[in-house]
């Protein structure tokens, strides 16, 4: 814990986690504004790029200052790294700390963010945000919604797309002027209110577009969660498991909130009652 490399990595993680902290807290909020999410994704990516390009000197200064205060030996960045002496092409401490650690950590995080929040995904979220009812549909953009519909030609024919354009103009006017829709806060509430007032038949194409938006929001989040837990479930021991058993295992991780609400005693009793066993499970 008193080595220079330990201090360097600790200071680097402090900066990295500091940048991710605001972003992580915002994503955990239930009342997210999609436009703000997209904006925060872009700004977080930019901050990591700025850290990579111009944050080295500040980090090195913080590391050296900490080492001086705690009487830890400071390495000379121009000297050869002692771990690379056995390598055919030895490297300096500067190369080891800046290229192998500093840049590699930032590049890995940037790559992960790019994979999870790619340009196509952020563009999709921006299109879906046009249906956000908050502030009287302040994010509404007819052009973006029509562009989204073009991607799903199986659900919207060319004639449907032409008719949808006219429906959207009348629909958005109805949403902004009808007091019955003033209290809705989410896209799903808009959908429910349209059914309650029986206006979903009049705006059947807009209603279909809202259904598509709700499906995309759920599917995108579900797929992300599935891939996140694959590394936990798909181990060497489980590589040959059947698809149905794999699905059951994934559900436990994907729907954590549901499974946390089930008492362990109920699970044990269900397992006990499945068939006669030699021993009874102990009470919790």
Tab-separated table of C-alpha atoms in Angstrom:
chain	number	residue	atom	x	y	z
A	1	UNK	CA	0.000	0.000	0.000
A	2	UNK	CA	3.025	2.284	0.304
A	3	UNK	CA	4.253	1.768	-3.267
A	4	UNK	CA	4.187	4.549	-5.826
A	5	UNK	CA	2.100	2.479	-8.241
A	6	UNK	CA	-0.570	1.858	-5.603
A	7	UNK	CA	-0.860	5.599	-4.942
A	8	UNK	CA	-0.961	6.330	-8.673
A	9	UNK	CA	-3.779	3.853	-9.335
A	10	UNK	CA	-5.730	5.080	-6.287
A	11	UNK	CA	-5.521	8.703	-7.445
A	12	UNK	CA	-6.478	7.720	-10.988
A	13	UNK	CA	-9.523	5.789	-9.779
A	14	UNK	CA	-10.507	8.763	-7.635
A	15	UNK	CA	-10.616	10.960	-10.742
A	16	UNK	CA	-12.360	8.350	-12.884
A	17	UNK	CA	-15.036	7.531	-10.297
A	18	UNK	CA	-15.518	11.241	-9.659
A	19	UNK	CA	-16.381	11.769	-13.320
A	20	UNK	CA	-18.753	8.792	-13.331
A	21	UNK	CA	-20.459	9.650	-10.024
A	22	UNK	CA	-22.854	12.317	-11.338
A	23	UNK	CA	-23.634	10.236	-14.407
A	24	UNK	CA	-24.366	7.115	-12.325
A	25	UNK	CA	-26.625	8.959	-9.867
A	26	UNK	CA	-28.575	10.543	-12.711
A	27	UNK	CA	-29.192	7.182	-14.406
A	28	UNK	CA	-30.587	5.768	-11.149
A	29	UNK	CA	-33.302	8.421	-10.966
A	30	UNK	CA	-36.763	7.222	-11.919
A	31	UNK	CA	-37.932	10.583	-13.345
A	32	UNK	CA	-35.213	10.908	-15.957
A	33	UNK	CA	-35.464	13.328	-18.842
A	34	UNK	CA	-34.206	11.469	-21.910
A	35	UNK	CA	-32.807	14.643	-23.473
A	36	UNK	CA	-30.797	15.311	-20.310
A	37	UNK	CA	-29.541	11.700	-20.338
A	38	UNK	CA	-28.285	12.046	-23.917
A	39	UNK	CA	-26.660	15.383	-23.095
A	40	UNK	CA	-24.985	13.942	-19.995
A	41	UNK	CA	-23.686	10.957	-21.994
A	42	UNK	CA	-22.037	13.288	-24.502
A	43	UNK	CA	-20.545	15.536	-21.819
A	44	UNK	CA	-19.202	12.535	-19.854
A	45	UNK	CA	-17.530	11.152	-22.981
A	46	UNK	CA	-16.009	14.590	-23.620
A	47	UNK	CA	-14.710	14.828	-20.032
A	48	UNK	CA	-12.946	11.473	-20.319
A	49	UNK	CA	-11.380	12.547	-23.608
A	50	UNK	CA	-10.234	15.780	-21.965
A	51	UNK	CA	-8.783	13.803	-19.038
A	52	UNK	CA	-6.842	11.603	-21.454
A	53	UNK	CA	-5.434	14.519	-23.428
A	54	UNK	CA	-4.711	17.078	-20.713
A	55	UNK	CA	-5.184	15.439	-17.316
A	56	UNK	CA	-1.845	13.656	-17.011
A	57	UNK	CA	0.142	16.510	-15.436
A	58	UNK	CA	-2.529	17.271	-12.827
A	59	UNK	CA	-2.774	13.593	-11.882
A	60	UNK	CA	1.000	13.262	-11.585
A	61	UNK	CA	1.129	16.368	-9.409
A	62	UNK	CA	-1.537	14.951	-7.072
A	63	UNK	CA	0.302	11.613	-6.836
A	64	UNK	CA	3.667	13.218	-6.078
A	65	UNK	CA	2.123	15.570	-3.524
A	66	UNK	CA	0.504	12.625	-1.717
A	67	UNK	CA	3.786	10.703	-1.741
A	68	UNK	CA	5.700	13.642	-0.252
A	69	UNK	CA	3.175	14.047	2.567
A	70	UNK	CA	3.251	10.332	3.377
A	71	UNK	CA	7.016	9.825	2.874
A	72	UNK	CA	6.663	7.488	-0.104
A	73	UNK	CA	9.493	7.320	-2.630
A	74	UNK	CA	8.744	9.175	-5.869
A	75	UNK	CA	9.778	7.466	-9.083
A	76	UNK	CA	11.750	9.185	-11.818
A	77	UNK	CA	9.609	8.925	-14.944
A	78	UNK	CA	12.688	8.927	-17.198
A	79	UNK	CA	14.211	5.852	-15.567
A	80	UNK	CA	13.609	2.328	-16.847
A	81	UNK	CA	10.741	0.521	-15.209
A	82	UNK	CA	12.097	-2.302	-13.023
A	83	UNK	CA	9.304	-4.667	-14.109
A	84	UNK	CA	10.323	-4.366	-17.758
A	85	UNK	CA	14.009	-5.206	-17.363
A	86	UNK	CA	13.382	-8.843	-18.214
A	87	UNK	CA	11.432	-7.867	-21.311
A	88	UNK	CA	13.141	-7.749	-24.677
A	89	UNK	CA	12.200	-4.102	-25.158
A	90	UNK	CA	12.275	-2.422	-21.720
A	91	UNK	CA	10.158	0.670	-21.149
A	92	UNK	CA	10.469	3.774	-18.996
A	93	UNK	CA	8.366	4.548	-15.957
A	94	UNK	CA	6.687	7.269	-18.028
A	95	UNK	CA	5.541	4.749	-20.628
A	96	UNK	CA	4.417	2.273	-17.972
A	97	UNK	CA	2.314	4.741	-15.998
A	98	UNK	CA	0.978	6.918	-18.794
A	99	UNK	CA	0.456	4.429	-21.631
A	100	UNK	CA	-0.020	1.074	-19.882
A	101	UNK	CA	-2.117	2.361	-16.969
A	102	UNK	CA	-3.424	5.914	-17.431
A	103	UNK	CA	-4.408	5.769	-21.111
A	104	UNK	CA	-5.490	2.136	-21.015
A	105	UNK	CA	-7.918	2.669	-18.121
A	106	UNK	CA	-9.498	5.707	-19.765
A	107	UNK	CA	-9.675	3.978	-23.157
A	108	UNK	CA	-11.407	0.946	-21.644
A	109	UNK	CA	-14.036	3.129	-19.956
A	110	UNK	CA	-14.535	5.214	-23.100
A	111	UNK	CA	-14.944	2.046	-25.175
A	112	UNK	CA	-17.482	0.642	-22.715
A	113	UNK	CA	-19.484	3.878	-22.808
A	114	UNK	CA	-19.350	3.912	-26.608
A	115	UNK	CA	-20.650	0.336	-26.735
A	116	UNK	CA	-23.496	1.016	-24.335
A	117	UNK	CA	-24.318	4.538	-25.541
A	118	UNK	CA	-23.471	4.452	-29.227
A	119	UNK	CA	-24.453	7.190	-31.660
A	120	UNK	CA	-27.376	5.111	-32.935
A	121	UNK	CA	-28.663	4.440	-29.396
A	122	UNK	CA	-28.472	8.092	-28.368
A	123	UNK	CA	-30.222	9.109	-31.587
A	124	UNK	CA	-32.970	6.583	-30.842
A	125	UNK	CA	-33.385	7.971	-27.323
A	126	UNK	CA	-33.592	11.497	-28.722
A	127	UNK	CA	-36.398	10.428	-31.057
A	128	UNK	CA	-38.292	8.742	-28.218
A	129	UNK	CA	-37.897	11.867	-26.087
A	130	UNK	CA	-40.090	13.724	-28.575
A	131	UNK	CA	-43.079	11.937	-27.006
A	132	UNK	CA	-42.191	13.007	-23.453
A	133	UNK	CA	-45.337	14.795	-22.145
A	134	UNK	CA	-43.610	16.920	-19.505
A	135	UNK	CA	-43.780	20.712	-19.929
A	136	UNK	CA	-46.532	20.331	-22.527
A	137	UNK	CA	-44.439	18.152	-24.835
A	138	UNK	CA	-41.600	20.680	-24.966
A	139	UNK	CA	-39.322	18.150	-26.705
A	140	UNK	CA	-41.822	17.321	-29.432
A	141	UNK	CA	-40.299	17.215	-32.918
A	142	UNK	CA	-42.373	15.947	-35.804
A	143	UNK	CA	-39.362	15.457	-38.088
A	144	UNK	CA	-37.536	13.155	-35.661
A	145	UNK	CA	-40.632	11.042	-35.089
A	146	UNK	CA	-41.161	10.618	-38.817
A	147	UNK	CA	-37.508	9.629	-39.193
A	148	UNK	CA	-38.019	7.018	-36.476
A	149	UNK	CA	-41.066	5.620	-38.267
A	150	UNK	CA	-39.071	5.212	-41.488
A	151	UNK	CA	-36.843	2.708	-39.691
A	152	UNK	CA	-39.860	0.487	-38.988
A	153	UNK	CA	-41.458	0.204	-42.408
A	154	UNK	CA	-42.958	-3.184	-41.455
A	155	UNK	CA	-45.153	-1.424	-38.890
A	156	UNK	CA	-45.814	1.726	-40.915
A	157	UNK	CA	-46.418	1.543	-44.643
A	158	UNK	CA	-45.671	4.457	-46.945
A	159	UNK	CA	-49.346	5.481	-46.831
A	160	UNK	CA	-49.309	5.236	-43.020
A	161	UNK	CA	-46.284	7.507	-42.860
A	162	UNK	CA	-48.018	10.142	-44.961
A	163	UNK	CA	-51.153	9.955	-42.821
A	164	UNK	CA	-49.142	9.953	-39.592
A	165	UNK	CA	-47.661	13.338	-40.439
A	166	UNK	CA	-51.144	14.879	-40.492
A	167	UNK	CA	-52.236	12.997	-37.377
A	168	UNK	CA	-49.229	14.209	-35.401
A	169	UNK	CA	-50.062	17.853	-36.074
A	170	UNK	CA	-53.629	17.468	-34.829
A	171	UNK	CA	-52.598	15.159	-31.963
A	172	UNK	CA	-49.957	17.478	-30.498
A	173	UNK	CA	-52.428	20.378	-30.572
A	174	UNK	CA	-54.955	18.200	-28.736
A	175	UNK	CA	-52.374	17.163	-26.121
A	176	UNK	CA	-51.291	20.739	-25.406
A	177	UNK	CA	-54.770	22.263	-25.221
A	178	UNK	CA	-56.819	19.493	-23.590
A	179	UNK	CA	-56.731	19.937	-19.797
A	180	UNK	CA	-57.350	16.223	-19.295
A	181	UNK	CA	-53.787	15.546	-20.484
A	182	UNK	CA	-52.161	18.265	-18.371
A	183	UNK	CA	-51.333	15.925	-15.495
A	184	UNK	CA	-49.595	13.137	-17.426
A	185	UNK	CA	-45.853	12.787	-16.792
A	186	UNK	CA	-44.737	9.729	-18.761
A	187	UNK	CA	-45.255	8.211	-22.200
A	188	UNK	CA	-47.097	5.251	-20.675
A	189	UNK	CA	-49.516	7.622	-18.909
A	190	UNK	CA	-50.238	9.301	-22.245
A	191	UNK	CA	-51.058	5.898	-23.693
A	192	UNK	CA	-53.386	5.024	-20.797
A	193	UNK	CA	-55.141	8.383	-20.903
A	194	UNK	CA	-55.750	8.072	-24.652
A	195	UNK	CA	-57.434	4.710	-24.090
A	196	UNK	CA	-59.498	6.043	-21.175
A	197	UNK	CA	-60.791	8.936	-23.287
A	198	UNK	CA	-61.173	6.651	-26.329
A	199	UNK	CA	-59.106	8.958	-28.546
A	200	UNK	CA	-56.678	6.180	-29.448
A	201	UNK	CA	-59.027	5.149	-32.252
A	202	UNK	CA	-59.037	8.634	-33.737
A	203	UNK	CA	-55.246	8.816	-33.595
A	204	UNK	CA	-54.605	5.155	-34.309
A	205	UNK	CA	-51.242	5.736	-36.029
A	206	UNK	CA	-49.981	7.990	-33.249
A	207	UNK	CA	-51.131	5.380	-30.745
A	208	UNK	CA	-49.195	2.727	-32.667
A	209	UNK	CA	-46.134	5.000	-32.596
A	210	UNK	CA	-46.453	5.381	-28.816
A	211	UNK	CA	-46.724	1.598	-28.450
A	212	UNK	CA	-43.542	1.253	-30.515
A	213	UNK	CA	-41.770	3.776	-28.284
A	214	UNK	CA	-42.760	1.889	-25.133
A	215	UNK	CA	-41.569	-1.416	-26.605
A	216	UNK	CA	-38.222	0.085	-27.650
A	217	UNK	CA	-37.624	1.576	-24.205
A	218	UNK	CA	-38.285	-1.744	-22.470
A	219	UNK	CA	-36.419	-3.902	-25.000
A	220	UNK	CA	-33.326	-1.675	-25.008
A	221	UNK	CA	-33.077	-1.714	-21.214
A	222	UNK	CA	-33.770	-5.461	-21.005
A	223	UNK	CA	-31.113	-6.352	-23.576
A	224	UNK	CA	-28.550	-4.231	-21.733
A	225	UNK	CA	-29.354	-6.014	-18.465
A	226	UNK	CA	-29.156	-9.441	-20.111
A	227	UNK	CA	-25.695	-8.774	-21.511
A	228	UNK	CA	-24.583	-7.347	-18.156
A	229	UNK	CA	-25.451	-10.544	-16.285
A	230	UNK	CA	-24.156	-12.913	-18.974
A	231	UNK	CA	-20.646	-12.633	-17.533
A	232	UNK	CA	-22.014	-13.795	-14.178
A	233	UNK	CA	-24.185	-16.651	-15.420
A	234	UNK	CA	-22.276	-17.969	-18.438
A	235	UNK	CA	-19.322	-19.544	-16.627
A	236	UNK	CA	-17.319	-22.573	-17.731
A	237	UNK	CA	-19.467	-24.720	-15.470
A	238	UNK	CA	-22.660	-23.482	-17.136
A	239	UNK	CA	-21.526	-23.524	-20.754
A	240	UNK	CA	-23.529	-26.685	-21.497
A	241	UNK	CA	-26.704	-25.759	-19.658
A	242	UNK	CA	-29.981	-26.006	-21.547
A	243	UNK	CA	-31.638	-22.844	-22.835
A	244	UNK	CA	-34.613	-23.070	-20.487
A	245	UNK	CA	-32.377	-23.405	-17.430
A	246	UNK	CA	-30.191	-20.523	-18.649
A	247	UNK	CA	-33.309	-18.381	-19.029
A	248	UNK	CA	-34.422	-19.198	-15.481
A	249	UNK	CA	-31.007	-18.183	-14.139
A	250	UNK	CA	-31.027	-14.928	-16.100
A	251	UNK	CA	-34.472	-13.972	-14.816
A	252	UNK	CA	-33.230	-14.046	-11.217
A	253	UNK	CA	-30.606	-11.423	-12.041
A	254	UNK	CA	-32.624	-9.315	-14.485
A	255	UNK	CA	-35.728	-9.017	-12.269
A	256	UNK	CA	-33.869	-8.439	-9.014
A	257	UNK	CA	-36.522	-6.179	-7.500
A	258	UNK	CA	-39.189	-8.841	-7.957
A	259	UNK	CA	-37.092	-11.602	-6.417
A	260	UNK	CA	-36.008	-9.418	-3.500
A	261	UNK	CA	-39.663	-8.950	-2.577
A	262	UNK	CA	-40.112	-12.730	-2.141
A	263	UNK	CA	-39.319	-13.997	1.340
A	264	UNK	CA	-36.647	-16.715	1.572
A	265	UNK	CA	-38.960	-18.832	3.707
A	266	UNK	CA	-41.501	-18.985	0.864
A	267	UNK	CA	-38.816	-20.150	-1.558
A	268	UNK	CA	-37.623	-22.846	0.834
A	269	UNK	CA	-41.154	-24.100	1.459
A	270	UNK	CA	-41.852	-24.221	-2.271
A	271	UNK	CA	-38.670	-26.218	-2.804
A	272	UNK	CA	-39.576	-28.519	0.092
A	273	UNK	CA	-43.072	-29.182	-1.280
A	274	UNK	CA	-41.909	-30.018	-4.791
A	275	UNK	CA	-41.345	-33.629	-3.733
A	276	UNK	CA	-40.724	-35.780	-0.664
A	277	UNK	CA	-37.210	-35.357	0.712
A	278	UNK	CA	-35.161	-37.262	3.260
A	279	UNK	CA	-34.617	-34.148	5.374
A	280	UNK	CA	-36.629	-31.020	6.011
A	281	UNK	CA	-34.966	-27.705	5.335
A	282	UNK	CA	-34.286	-25.772	8.561
A	283	UNK	CA	-36.387	-22.730	9.402
A	284	UNK	CA	-34.728	-19.368	8.875
